[in-house]
Amino acid sequence: MINNLVQWATLLSPIISVIAIIVALHVARSSSKDAQKQIAAIRHLLDVFVAANNLDIVEAQRKYQQQLVELDKEIEDAQMEVDMVSPFIGGARIDHIIAAQEKAEQKAHLDQLLAKRREIEVNLSLIQDYVKKATR
């Protein structure tokens, strides 16, 4: 009787192992499908989020581009003022001092405009990077 039981156990052991492997594969496949559905749902939510924010981002991009155009005009005018040499400077030393102060103020104004331009360019670059990542 015990010998008979050992023989049955020996025969059934590989069969039970195969059944266990088949069940494990089935569970893994269904879990994988669930994970894929969850990933698809997350991607959909991200697309909705990006779409909702794209209008604000596009509007900000337009504003920065418009500021850049206006700033370029100001920079050009300021650069011309800095580069321009007045033909009326001459004579008294006070005129030279006043002209040097005016040039220093013009140069400082130009430097401020250039710094503002770099800041706007960085902001535009960040927006463009975001748009590239969002549209992948």
GROMACS .gro file of N, CA, C and O in nm:
model
  544
    1MET      N    1   0.082  -0.119   0.000
    1MET     CA    2   0.000   0.000   0.000
    1MET      C    3   0.086   0.126   0.000
    1MET      O    4   0.061   0.215  -0.082
    2ILE      N    5   0.184   0.135   0.088
    2ILE     CA    6   0.272   0.251   0.091
    2ILE      C    7   0.355   0.256  -0.036
    2ILE      O    8   0.380   0.364  -0.092
    3ASN      N    9   0.395   0.139  -0.083
    3ASN     CA   10   0.472   0.131  -0.206
    3ASN      C   11   0.389   0.183  -0.323
    3ASN      O   12   0.440   0.252  -0.412
    4ASN      N   13   0.262   0.149  -0.321
    4ASN     CA   14   0.169   0.194  -0.425
    4ASN      C   15   0.152   0.346  -0.420
    4ASN      O   16   0.147   0.414  -0.523
    5LEU      N   17   0.143   0.403  -0.301
    5LEU     CA   18   0.129   0.547  -0.280
    5LEU      C   19   0.253   0.622  -0.328
    5LEU      O   20   0.243   0.729  -0.391
    6VAL      N   21   0.370   0.567  -0.305
    6VAL     CA   22   0.495   0.629  -0.348
    6VAL      C   23   0.502   0.629  -0.501
    6VAL      O   24   0.547   0.727  -0.562
    7GLN      N   25   0.456   0.523  -0.563
    7GLN     CA   26   0.456   0.517  -0.709
    7GLN      C   27   0.363   0.623  -0.768
    7GLN      O   28   0.398   0.691  -0.866
    8TRP      N   29   0.243   0.638  -0.710
    8TRP     CA   30   0.150   0.740  -0.757
    8TRP      C   31   0.209   0.880  -0.737
    8TRP      O   32   0.198   0.967  -0.824
    9ALA      N   33   0.268   0.905  -0.625
    9ALA     CA   34   0.328   1.036  -0.596
    9ALA      C   35   0.441   1.064  -0.695
    9ALA      O   36   0.458   1.177  -0.742
   10THR      N   37   0.520   0.962  -0.726
   10THR     CA   38   0.629   0.978  -0.821
   10THR      C   39   0.576   1.009  -0.960
   10THR      O   40   0.632   1.092  -1.032
   11LEU      N   41   0.467   0.948  -0.999
   11LEU     CA   42   0.409   0.973  -1.130
   11LEU      C   43   0.339   1.108  -1.138
   11LEU      O   44   0.344   1.177  -1.242
   12LEU      N   45   0.271   1.145  -1.031
   12LEU     CA   46   0.193   1.269  -1.033
   12LEU      C   47   0.279   1.394  -1.011
   12LEU      O   48   0.238   1.505  -1.048
   13SER      N   49   0.394   1.382  -0.953
   13SER     CA   50   0.479   1.497  -0.921
   13SER      C   51   0.514   1.580  -1.046
   13SER      O   52   0.496   1.702  -1.046
   14PRO      N   53   0.562   1.522  -1.156
   14PRO     CA   54   0.590   1.604  -1.275
   14PRO      C   55   0.464   1.663  -1.336
   14PRO      O   56   0.466   1.776  -1.387
   15ILE      N   57   0.355   1.591  -1.330
   15ILE     CA   58   0.229   1.642  -1.385
   15ILE      C   59   0.183   1.764  -1.306
   15ILE      O   60   0.143   1.866  -1.363
   16ILE      N   61   0.191   1.756  -1.174
   16ILE     CA   62   0.152   1.869  -1.088
   16ILE      C   63   0.246   1.987  -1.112
   16ILE      O   64   0.202   2.103  -1.116
   17SER      N   65   0.373   1.961  -1.134
   17SER     CA   66   0.469   2.069  -1.162
   17SER      C   67   0.435   2.140  -1.293
   17SER      O   68   0.439   2.263  -1.301
   18VAL      N   69   0.400   2.064  -1.396
   18VAL     CA   70   0.363   2.123  -1.524
   18VAL      C   71   0.237   2.208  -1.510
   18VAL      O   72   0.227   2.318  -1.563
   19ILE      N   73   0.139   2.157  -1.434
   19ILE     CA   74   0.014   2.233  -1.410
   19ILE      C   75   0.045   2.361  -1.336
   19ILE      O   76  -0.007   2.469  -1.369
   20ALA      N   77   0.134   2.355  -1.237
   20ALA     CA   78   0.172   2.475  -1.160
   20ALA      C   79   0.240   2.578  -1.250
   20ALA      O   80   0.214   2.700  -1.240
   21ILE      N   81   0.325   2.532  -1.341
   21ILE     CA   82   0.393   2.624  -1.433
   21ILE      C   83   0.292   2.689  -1.527
   21ILE      O   84   0.298   2.810  -1.553
   22ILE      N   85   0.197   2.610  -1.577
   22ILE     CA   86   0.094   2.665  -1.667
   22ILE      C   87   0.010   2.770  -1.595
   22ILE      O   88  -0.018   2.878  -1.649
   23VAL      N   89  -0.029   2.742  -1.472
   23VAL     CA   90  -0.107   2.838  -1.393
   23VAL      C   91  -0.024   2.964  -1.368
   23VAL      O   92  -0.075   3.077  -1.379
   24ALA      N   93   0.104   2.948  -1.336
   24ALA     CA   94   0.190   3.064  -1.311
   24ALA      C   95   0.204   3.150  -1.436
   24ALA      O   96   0.200   3.273  -1.430
   25LEU      N   97   0.219   3.088  -1.552
   25LEU     CA   98   0.227   3.163  -1.678
   25LEU      C   99   0.098   3.237  -1.708
   25LEU      O  100   0.100   3.352  -1.754
   26HIS      N  101  -0.014   3.174  -1.681
   26HIS     CA  102  -0.144   3.239  -1.703
   26HIS      C  103  -0.160   3.361  -1.612
   26HIS      O  104  -0.204   3.468  -1.656
   27VAL      N  105  -0.124   3.347  -1.485
   27VAL     CA  106  -0.133   3.459  -1.390
   27VAL      C  107  -0.039   3.572  -1.432
   27VAL      O  108  -0.075   3.690  -1.427
   28ALA      N  109   0.083   3.536  -1.474
   28ALA     CA  110   0.179   3.638  -1.517
   28ALA      C  111   0.130   3.713  -1.639
   28ALA      O  112   0.143   3.835  -1.648
   29ARG      N  113   0.069   3.640  -1.735
   29ARG     CA  114   0.018   3.704  -1.856
   29ARG      C  115  -0.096   3.801  -1.822
   29ARG      O  116  -0.101   3.913  -1.872
   30SER      N  117  -0.186   3.761  -1.737
   30SER     CA  118  -0.298   3.850  -1.702
   30SER      C  119  -0.248   3.969  -1.621
   30SER      O  120  -0.298   4.080  -1.636
   31SER      N  121  -0.147   3.949  -1.536
   31SER     CA  122  -0.089   4.061  -1.461
   31SER      C  123  -0.021   4.158  -1.556
   31SER      O  124  -0.029   4.279  -1.538
   32SER      N  125   0.047   4.105  -1.655
   32SER     CA  126   0.113   4.189  -1.754
   32SER      C  127   0.011   4.272  -1.830
   32SER      O  128   0.034   4.390  -1.857
   33LYS      N  129  -0.101   4.212  -1.866
   33LYS     CA  130  -0.206   4.286  -1.937
   33LYS      C  131  -0.262   4.397  -1.848
   33LYS      O  132  -0.286   4.509  -1.896
   34ASP      N  133  -0.280   4.368  -1.720
   34ASP     CA  134  -0.329   4.471  -1.627
   34ASP      C  135  -0.228   4.585  -1.615
   34ASP      O  136  -0.266   4.702  -1.614
   35ALA      N  137  -0.100   4.550  -1.607
   35ALA     CA  138   0.003   4.654  -1.598
   35ALA      C  139   0.004   4.738  -1.725
   35ALA      O  140   0.018   4.861  -1.718
   36GLN      N  141  -0.012   4.676  -1.840
   36GLN     CA  142  -0.015   4.751  -1.965
   36GLN      C  143  -0.136   4.844  -1.970
   36GLN      O  144  -0.127   4.957  -2.018
   37LYS      N  145  -0.248   4.798  -1.918
   37LYS     CA  146  -0.368   4.885  -1.914
   37LYS      C  147  -0.344   5.004  -1.822
   37LYS      O  148  -0.384   5.117  -1.853
   38GLN      N  149  -0.279   4.980  -1.708
   38GLN     CA  150  -0.251   5.089  -1.615
   38GLN      C  151  -0.153   5.189  -1.677
   38GLN      O  152  -0.171   5.310  -1.663
   39ILE      N  153  -0.052   5.139  -1.746
   39ILE     CA  154   0.043   5.229  -1.812
   39ILE      C  155  -0.028   5.312  -1.919
   39ILE      O  156  -0.005   5.432  -1.932
   40ALA      N  157  -0.116   5.249  -1.995
   40ALA     CA  158  -0.192   5.321  -2.098
   40ALA      C  159  -0.280   5.429  -2.034
   40ALA      O  160  -0.291   5.541  -2.087
   41ALA      N  161  -0.341   5.398  -1.920
   41ALA     CA  162  -0.425   5.496  -1.851
   41ALA      C  163  -0.341   5.613  -1.802
   41ALA      O  164  -0.382   5.730  -1.812
   42ILE      N  165  -0.222   5.585  -1.750
   42ILE     CA  166  -0.133   5.692  -1.702
   42ILE      C  167  -0.090   5.780  -1.819
   42ILE      O  168  -0.090   5.903  -1.808
   43ARG      N  169  -0.054   5.719  -1.931
   43ARG     CA  170  -0.016   5.799  -2.049
   43ARG      C  171  -0.131   5.887  -2.097
   43ARG      O  172  -0.110   6.001  -2.136
   44HIS      N  173  -0.252   5.833  -2.092
   44HIS     CA  174  -0.368   5.912  -2.132
   44HIS      C  175  -0.384   6.032  -2.039
   44HIS      O  176  -0.409   6.145  -2.085
   45LEU      N  177  -0.370   6.011  -1.908
   45LEU     CA  178  -0.382   6.122  -1.813
   45LEU      C  179  -0.273   6.226  -1.837
   45LEU      O  180  -0.299   6.347  -1.827
   46LEU      N  181  -0.152   6.181  -1.868
   46LEU     CA  182  -0.045   6.276  -1.898
   46LEU      C  183  -0.075   6.356  -2.025
   46LEU      O  184  -0.049   6.476  -2.030
   47ASP      N  185  -0.130   6.290  -2.125
   47ASP     CA  186  -0.168   6.361  -2.247
   47ASP      C  187  -0.274   6.468  -2.219
   47ASP      O  188  -0.268   6.578  -2.272
   48VAL      N  189  -0.370   6.434  -2.134
   48VAL     CA  190  -0.474   6.530  -2.097
   48VAL      C  191  -0.411   6.648  -2.023
   48VAL      O  192  -0.443   6.765  -2.050
   49PHE      N  193  -0.319   6.619  -1.931
   49PHE     CA  194  -0.252   6.724  -1.856
   49PHE      C  195  -0.174   6.816  -1.949
   49PHE      O  196  -0.182   6.939  -1.939
   50VAL      N  197  -0.098   6.757  -2.041
   50VAL     CA  198  -0.018   6.836  -2.135
   50VAL      C  199  -0.109   6.920  -2.223
   50VAL      O  200  -0.083   7.038  -2.247
   51ALA      N  201  -0.217   6.861  -2.272
   51ALA     CA  202  -0.309   6.935  -2.359
   51ALA      C  203  -0.371   7.053  -2.284
   51ALA      O  204  -0.389   7.160  -2.341
   52ALA      N  205  -0.403   7.033  -2.157
   52ALA     CA  206  -0.464   7.141  -2.079
   52ALA      C  207  -0.365   7.255  -2.056
   52ALA      O  208  -0.403   7.372  -2.050
   53ASN      N  209  -0.237   7.221  -2.043
   53ASN     CA  210  -0.136   7.324  -2.016
   53ASN      C  211  -0.074   7.382  -2.142
   53ASN      O  212  -0.008   7.485  -2.135
   54ASN      N  213  -0.092   7.319  -2.255
   54ASN     CA  214  -0.030   7.367  -2.377
   54ASN      C  215  -0.077   7.505  -2.417
   54ASN      O  216   0.000   7.584  -2.470
   55LEU      N  217  -0.204   7.536  -2.394
   55LEU     CA  218  -0.253   7.669  -2.430
   55LEU      C  219  -0.180   7.776  -2.351
   55LEU      O  220  -0.140   7.879  -2.408
   56ASP      N  221  -0.161   7.753  -2.221
   56ASP     CA  222  -0.088   7.849  -2.140
   56ASP      C  223   0.058   7.860  -2.185
   56ASP      O  224   0.115   7.968  -2.190
   57ILE      N  225   0.116   7.747  -2.218
   57ILE     CA  226   0.256   7.745  -2.259
   57ILE      C  227   0.274   7.816  -2.393
   57ILE      O  228   0.367   7.895  -2.410
   58VAL      N  229   0.185   7.792  -2.486
   58VAL     CA  230   0.194   7.857  -2.617
   58VAL      C  231   0.176   8.008  -2.601
   58VAL      O  232   0.247   8.086  -2.664
   59GLU      N  233   0.085   8.048  -2.515
   59GLU     CA  234   0.064   8.191  -2.491
   59GLU      C  235   0.188   8.255  -2.428
   59GLU      O  236   0.230   8.364  -2.468
   60ALA      N  237   0.248   8.186  -2.332
   60ALA     CA  238   0.371   8.236  -2.270
   60ALA      C  239   0.483   8.245  -2.373
   60ALA      O  240   0.560   8.342  -2.374
   61GLN      N  241   0.491   8.148  -2.460
   61GLN     CA  242   0.594   8.149  -2.564
   61GLN      C  243   0.575   8.268  -2.657
   61GLN      O  244   0.671   8.337  -2.692
   62ARG      N  245   0.451   8.296  -2.695
   62ARG     CA  246   0.424   8.413  -2.781
   62ARG      C  247   0.464   8.543  -2.712
   62ARG      O  248   0.522   8.632  -2.775
   63LYS      N  249   0.430   8.554  -2.583
   63LYS     CA  250   0.465   8.676  -2.509
   63LYS      C  251   0.616   8.694  -2.503
   63LYS      O  252   0.666   8.805  -2.522
   64TYR      N  253   0.689   8.586  -2.475
   64TYR     CA  254   0.835   8.595  -2.469
   64TYR      C  255   0.893   8.632  -2.605
   64TYR      O  256   0.986   8.713  -2.614
   65GLN      N  257   0.839   8.577  -2.713
   65GLN     CA  258   0.889   8.611  -2.846
   65GLN      C  259   0.862   8.757  -2.879
   65GLN      O  260   0.947   8.825  -2.936
   66GLN      N  261   0.745   8.806  -2.840
   66GLN     CA  262   0.714   8.947  -2.862
   66GLN      C  263   0.806   9.036  -2.779
   66GLN      O  264   0.855   9.138  -2.829
   67GLN      N  265   0.830   8.999  -2.654
   67GLN     CA  266   0.922   9.076  -2.570
   67GLN      C  267   1.063   9.077  -2.631
   67GLN      O  268   1.132   9.178  -2.626
   68LEU      N  269   1.101   8.964  -2.689
   68LEU     CA  270   1.233   8.954  -2.749
   68LEU      C  271   1.245   9.049  -2.868
   68LEU      O  272   1.348   9.116  -2.885
   69VAL      N  273   1.142   9.057  -2.950
   69VAL     CA  274   1.143   9.148  -3.066
   69VAL      C  275   1.154   9.293  -3.018
   69VAL      O  276   1.236   9.370  -3.070
   70GLU      N  277   1.074   9.329  -2.919
   70GLU     CA  278   1.078   9.465  -2.867
   70GLU      C  279   1.212   9.496  -2.802
   70GLU      O  280   1.267   9.606  -2.818
   71LEU      N  281   1.264   9.397  -2.730
   71LEU     CA  282   1.392   9.415  -2.662
   71LEU      C  283   1.506   9.430  -2.762
   71LEU      O  284   1.598   9.509  -2.739
   72ASP      N  285   1.500   9.358  -2.872
   72ASP     CA  286   1.603   9.370  -2.975
   72ASP      C  287   1.607   9.512  -3.031
   72ASP      O  288   1.715   9.566  -3.058
   73LYS      N  289   1.489   9.572  -3.047
   73LYS     CA  290   1.485   9.711  -3.096
   73LYS      C  291   1.549   9.805  -2.994
   73LYS      O  292   1.626   9.894  -3.030
   74GLU      N  293   1.516   9.784  -2.866
   74GLU     CA  294   1.574   9.868  -2.761
   74GLU      C  295   1.726   9.849  -2.754
   74GLU      O  296   1.800   9.947  -2.735
   75ILE      N  297   1.771   9.725  -2.767
   75ILE     CA  298   1.915   9.697  -2.762
   75ILE      C  299   1.986   9.764  -2.878
   75ILE      O  300   2.093   9.823  -2.861
   76GLU      N  301   1.926   9.758  -2.995
   76GLU     CA  302   1.985   9.822  -3.113
   76GLU      C  303   1.998   9.973  -3.091
   76GLU      O  304   2.104  10.032  -3.119
   77ASP      N  305   1.892  10.036  -3.039
   77ASP     CA  306   1.896  10.180  -3.012
   77ASP      C  307   2.002  10.214  -2.907
   77ASP      O  308   2.079  10.309  -2.921
   78ALA      N  309   2.005  10.132  -2.800
   78ALA     CA  310   2.102  10.157  -2.693
   78ALA      C  311   2.245  10.136  -2.742
   78ALA      O  312   2.336  10.212  -2.705
   79GLN      N  313   2.265  10.037  -2.827
   79GLN     CA  314   2.398  10.012  -2.882
   79GLN      C  315   2.443  10.128  -2.970
   79GLN      O  316   2.559  10.169  -2.966
   80MET      N  317   2.350  10.183  -3.046
   80MET     CA  318   2.383  10.299  -3.129
   80MET      C  319   2.422  10.418  -3.042
   80MET      O  320   2.516  10.492  -3.075
   81GLU      N  321   2.353  10.440  -2.931
   81GLU     CA  322   2.386  10.550  -2.841
   81GLU      C  323   2.524  10.531  -2.780
   81GLU      O  324   2.600  10.626  -2.765
   82VAL      N  325   2.556  10.406  -2.743
   82VAL     CA  326   2.687  10.380  -2.684
   82VAL      C  327   2.797  10.401  -2.786
   82VAL      O  328   2.902  10.457  -2.756
   83ASP      N  329   2.774  10.354  -2.909
   83ASP     CA  330   2.877  10.362  -3.013
   83ASP      C  331   2.893  10.502  -3.071
   83ASP      O  332   2.999  10.535  -3.126
   84MET      N  333   2.790  10.585  -3.059
   84MET     CA  334   2.793  10.718  -3.119
   84MET      C  335   2.890  10.809  -3.043
   84MET      O  336   2.891  10.814  -2.921
   85VAL      N  337   2.972  10.877  -3.119
   85VAL     CA  338   3.065  10.974  -3.061
   85VAL      C  339   3.013  11.113  -3.095
   85VAL      O  340   2.987  11.144  -3.212
   86SER      N  341   2.995  11.191  -2.993
   86SER     CA  342   2.942  11.326  -3.014
   86SER      C  343   3.051  11.418  -3.067
   86SER      O  344   3.158  11.428  -3.009
   87PRO      N  345   3.023  11.488  -3.176
   87PRO     CA  346   3.123  11.580  -3.232
   87PRO      C  347   3.131  11.711  -3.153
   87PRO      O  348   3.223  11.788  -3.174
   88PHE      N  349   3.041  11.730  -3.061
   88PHE     CA  350   3.035  11.857  -2.989
   88PHE      C  351   3.115  11.854  -2.860
   88PHE      O  352   3.119  11.952  -2.788
   89ILE      N  353   3.176  11.737  -2.829
   89ILE     CA  354   3.255  11.730  -2.707
   89ILE      C  355   3.390  11.793  -2.736
   89ILE      O  356   3.461  11.757  -2.829
   90GLY      N  357   3.423  11.884  -2.657
   90GLY     CA  358   3.552  11.950  -2.674
   90GLY      C  359   3.560  12.062  -2.573
   90GLY      O  360   3.466  12.093  -2.502
   91GLY      N  361   3.672  12.118  -2.569
   91GLY     CA  362   3.687  12.234  -2.484
   91GLY      C  363   3.699  12.197  -2.338
   91GLY      O  364   3.794  12.134  -2.297
   92ALA      N  365   3.601  12.239  -2.261
   92ALA     CA  366   3.608  12.232  -2.115
   92ALA      C  367   3.614  12.088  -2.066
   92ALA      O  368   3.555  11.997  -2.122
   93ARG      N  369   3.686  12.071  -1.957
   93ARG     CA  370   3.702  11.938  -1.897
   93ARG      C  371   3.569  11.888  -1.843
   93ARG      O  372   3.543  11.768  -1.843
   94ILE      N  373   3.484  11.978  -1.797
   94ILE     CA  374   3.352  11.938  -1.743
   94ILE      C  375   3.269  11.869  -1.850
   94ILE      O  376   3.194  11.776  -1.823
   95ASP      N  377   3.283  11.913  -1.975
   95ASP     CA  378   3.210  11.850  -2.085
   95ASP      C  379   3.256  11.705  -2.104
   95ASP      O  380   3.176  11.617  -2.131
   96HIS      N  381   3.385  11.680  -2.088
   96HIS     CA  382   3.438  11.544  -2.099
   96HIS      C  383   3.385  11.456  -1.986
   96HIS      O  384   3.351  11.339  -2.009
   97ILE      N  385   3.380  11.510  -1.867
   97ILE     CA  386   3.332  11.435  -1.751
   97ILE      C  387   3.184  11.400  -1.768
   97ILE      O  388   3.143  11.285  -1.745
   98ILE      N  389   3.105  11.497  -1.810
   98ILE     CA  390   2.962  11.474  -1.830
   98ILE      C  391   2.941  11.372  -1.942
   98ILE      O  392   2.859  11.281  -1.930
   99ALA      N  393   3.016  11.382  -2.049
   99ALA     CA  394   3.003  11.287  -2.160
   99ALA      C  395   3.042  11.146  -2.115
   99ALA      O  396   2.977  11.047  -2.153
  100ALA      N  397   3.145  11.134  -2.033
  100ALA     CA  398   3.188  11.002  -1.983
  100ALA      C  399   3.081  10.942  -1.892
  100ALA      O  400   3.054  10.821  -1.897
  101GLN      N  401   3.018  11.026  -1.810
  101GLN     CA  402   2.910  10.978  -1.723
  101GLN      C  403   2.791  10.931  -1.807
  101GLN      O  404   2.729  10.827  -1.777
  102GLU      N  405   2.757  11.006  -1.908
  102GLU     CA  406   2.646  10.968  -1.995
  102GLU      C  407   2.676  10.835  -2.066
  102GLU      O  408   2.589  10.749  -2.076
  103LYS      N  409   2.798  10.818  -2.114
  103LYS     CA  410   2.837  10.693  -2.179
  103LYS      C  411   2.829  10.577  -2.080
  103LYS      O  412   2.785  10.468  -2.116
  104ALA      N  413   2.872  10.599  -1.957
  104ALA     CA  414   2.866  10.493  -1.855
  104ALA      C  415   2.722  10.454  -1.827
  104ALA      O  416   2.691  10.334  -1.813
  105GLU      N  417   2.633  10.554  -1.820
  105GLU     CA  418   2.491  10.525  -1.797
  105GLU      C  419   2.431  10.450  -1.917
  105GLU      O  420   2.353  10.356  -1.900
  106GLN      N  421   2.468  10.492  -2.037
  106GLN     CA  422   2.419  10.424  -2.158
  106GLN      C  423   2.469  10.280  -2.162
  106GLN      O  424   2.394  10.188  -2.197
  107LYS      N  425   2.595  10.260  -2.126
  107LYS     CA  426   2.653  10.125  -2.125
  107LYS      C  427   2.584  10.038  -2.019
  107LYS      O  428   2.554   9.921  -2.045
  108ALA      N  429   2.555  10.094  -1.903
  108ALA     CA  430   2.486  10.019  -1.797
  108ALA      C  431   2.345   9.980  -1.842
  108ALA      O  432   2.300   9.867  -1.817
  109HIS      N  433   2.278  10.074  -1.910
  109HIS     CA  434   2.145  10.045  -1.962
  109HIS      C  435   2.150   9.933  -2.067
  109HIS      O  436   2.066   9.842  -2.066
  110LEU      N  437   2.250   9.940  -2.154
  110LEU     CA  438   2.268   9.835  -2.255
  110LEU      C  439   2.294   9.700  -2.189
  110LEU      O  440   2.238   9.598  -2.231
  111ASP      N  441   2.377   9.698  -2.086
  111ASP     CA  442   2.406   9.573  -2.015
  111ASP      C  443   2.281   9.515  -1.950
  111ASP      O  444   2.260   9.393  -1.951
  112GLN      N  445   2.196   9.602  -1.896
  112GLN     CA  446   2.069   9.556  -1.837
  112GLN      C  447   1.979   9.494  -1.944
  112GLN      O  448   1.917   9.389  -1.921
  113LEU      N  449   1.971   9.557  -2.058
  113LEU     CA  450   1.890   9.505  -2.167
  113LEU      C  451   1.942   9.370  -2.216
  113LEU      O  452   1.864   9.278  -2.243
  114LEU      N  453   2.073   9.358  -2.226
  114LEU     CA  454   2.131   9.231  -2.271
  114LEU      C  455   2.107   9.119  -2.168
  114LEU      O  456   2.080   9.004  -2.207
  115ALA      N  457   2.113   9.153  -2.040
  115ALA     CA  458   2.085   9.053  -1.936
  115ALA      C  459   1.939   9.008  -1.942
  115ALA      O  460   1.908   8.888  -1.930
  116LYS      N  461   1.850   9.105  -1.966
  116LYS     CA  462   1.708   9.072  -1.979
  116LYS      C  463   1.685   8.984  -2.101
  116LYS      O  464   1.605   8.890  -2.097
  117ARG      N  465   1.756   9.011  -2.209
  117ARG     CA  466   1.743   8.931  -2.331
  117ARG      C  467   1.788   8.787  -2.305
  117ARG      O  468   1.723   8.692  -2.349
  118ARG      N  469   1.900   8.769  -2.235
  118ARG     CA  470   1.947   8.633  -2.203
  118ARG      C  471   1.845   8.559  -2.118
  118ARG      O  472   1.820   8.440  -2.139
  119GLU      N  473   1.783   8.628  -2.024
  119GLU     CA  474   1.681   8.566  -1.938
  119GLU      C  475   1.561   8.520  -2.021
  119GLU      O  476   1.510   8.408  -2.003
  120ILE      N  477   1.517   8.603  -2.113
  120ILE     CA  478   1.403   8.566  -2.199
  120ILE      C  479   1.441   8.449  -2.289
  120ILE      O  480   1.361   8.358  -2.310
  121GLU      N  481   1.564   8.448  -2.340
  121GLU     CA  482   1.608   8.336  -2.424
  121GLU      C  483   1.610   8.205  -2.345
  121GLU      O  484   1.572   8.100  -2.398
  122VAL      N  485   1.651   8.211  -2.220
  122VAL     CA  486   1.651   8.090  -2.135
  122VAL      C  487   1.508   8.041  -2.115
  122VAL      O  488   1.479   7.922  -2.127
  123ASN      N  489   1.416   8.133  -2.088
  123ASN     CA  490   1.276   8.095  -2.070
  123ASN      C  491   1.218   8.033  -2.197
  123ASN      O  492   1.146   7.932  -2.190
  124LEU      N  493   1.249   8.091  -2.310
  124LEU     CA  494   1.202   8.034  -2.437
  124LEU      C  495   1.261   7.895  -2.460
  124LEU      O  496   1.192   7.804  -2.507
  125SER      N  497   1.387   7.879  -2.427
  125SER     CA  498   1.452   7.749  -2.442
  125SER      C  499   1.386   7.644  -2.353
  125SER      O  500   1.363   7.530  -2.396
  126LEU      N  501   1.353   7.682  -2.231
  126LEU     CA  502   1.285   7.589  -2.140
  126LEU      C  503   1.148   7.549  -2.194
  126LEU      O  504   1.108   7.432  -2.187
  127ILE      N  505   1.076   7.645  -2.248
  127ILE     CA  506   0.944   7.616  -2.305
  127ILE      C  507   0.958   7.522  -2.424
  127ILE      O  508   0.883   7.425  -2.438
  128GLN      N  509   1.055   7.549  -2.509
  128GLN     CA  510   1.074   7.464  -2.627
  128GLN      C  511   1.114   7.322  -2.586
  128GLN      O  512   1.067   7.224  -2.646
  129ASP      N  513   1.198   7.308  -2.484
  129ASP     CA  514   1.234   7.175  -2.434
  129ASP      C  515   1.112   7.102  -2.381
  129ASP      O  516   1.094   6.982  -2.405
  130TYR      N  517   1.027   7.174  -2.309
  130TYR     CA  518   0.905   7.112  -2.255
  130TYR      C  519   0.814   7.064  -2.368
  130TYR      O  520   0.762   6.952  -2.363
  131VAL      N  521   0.798   7.148  -2.468
  131VAL     CA  522   0.711   7.112  -2.580
  131VAL      C  523   0.766   6.989  -2.653
  131VAL      O  524   0.691   6.899  -2.690
  132LYS      N  525   0.897   6.984  -2.672
  132LYS     CA  526   0.958   6.867  -2.737
  132LYS      C  527   0.932   6.741  -2.656
  132LYS      O  528   0.898   6.637  -2.713
  133LYS      N  529   0.950   6.749  -2.525
  133LYS     CA  530   0.928   6.631  -2.441
  133LYS      C  531   0.781   6.592  -2.438
  133LYS      O  532   0.749   6.474  -2.433
  134ALA      N  533   0.695   6.690  -2.440
  134ALA     CA  534   0.551   6.661  -2.431
  134ALA      C  535   0.496   6.602  -2.559
  134ALA      O  536   0.397   6.530  -2.556
  135THR      N  537   0.560   6.630  -2.671
  135THR     CA  538   0.506   6.582  -2.799
  135THR      C  539   0.568   6.451  -2.845
  135THR      O  540   0.544   6.407  -2.956
  136ARG      N  541   0.647   6.390  -2.762
  136ARG     CA  542   0.706   6.260  -2.798
  136ARG      C  543   0.605   6.150  -2.800
  136ARG      O  544   0.508   6.140  -2.745
   0.00000   0.00000   0.00000
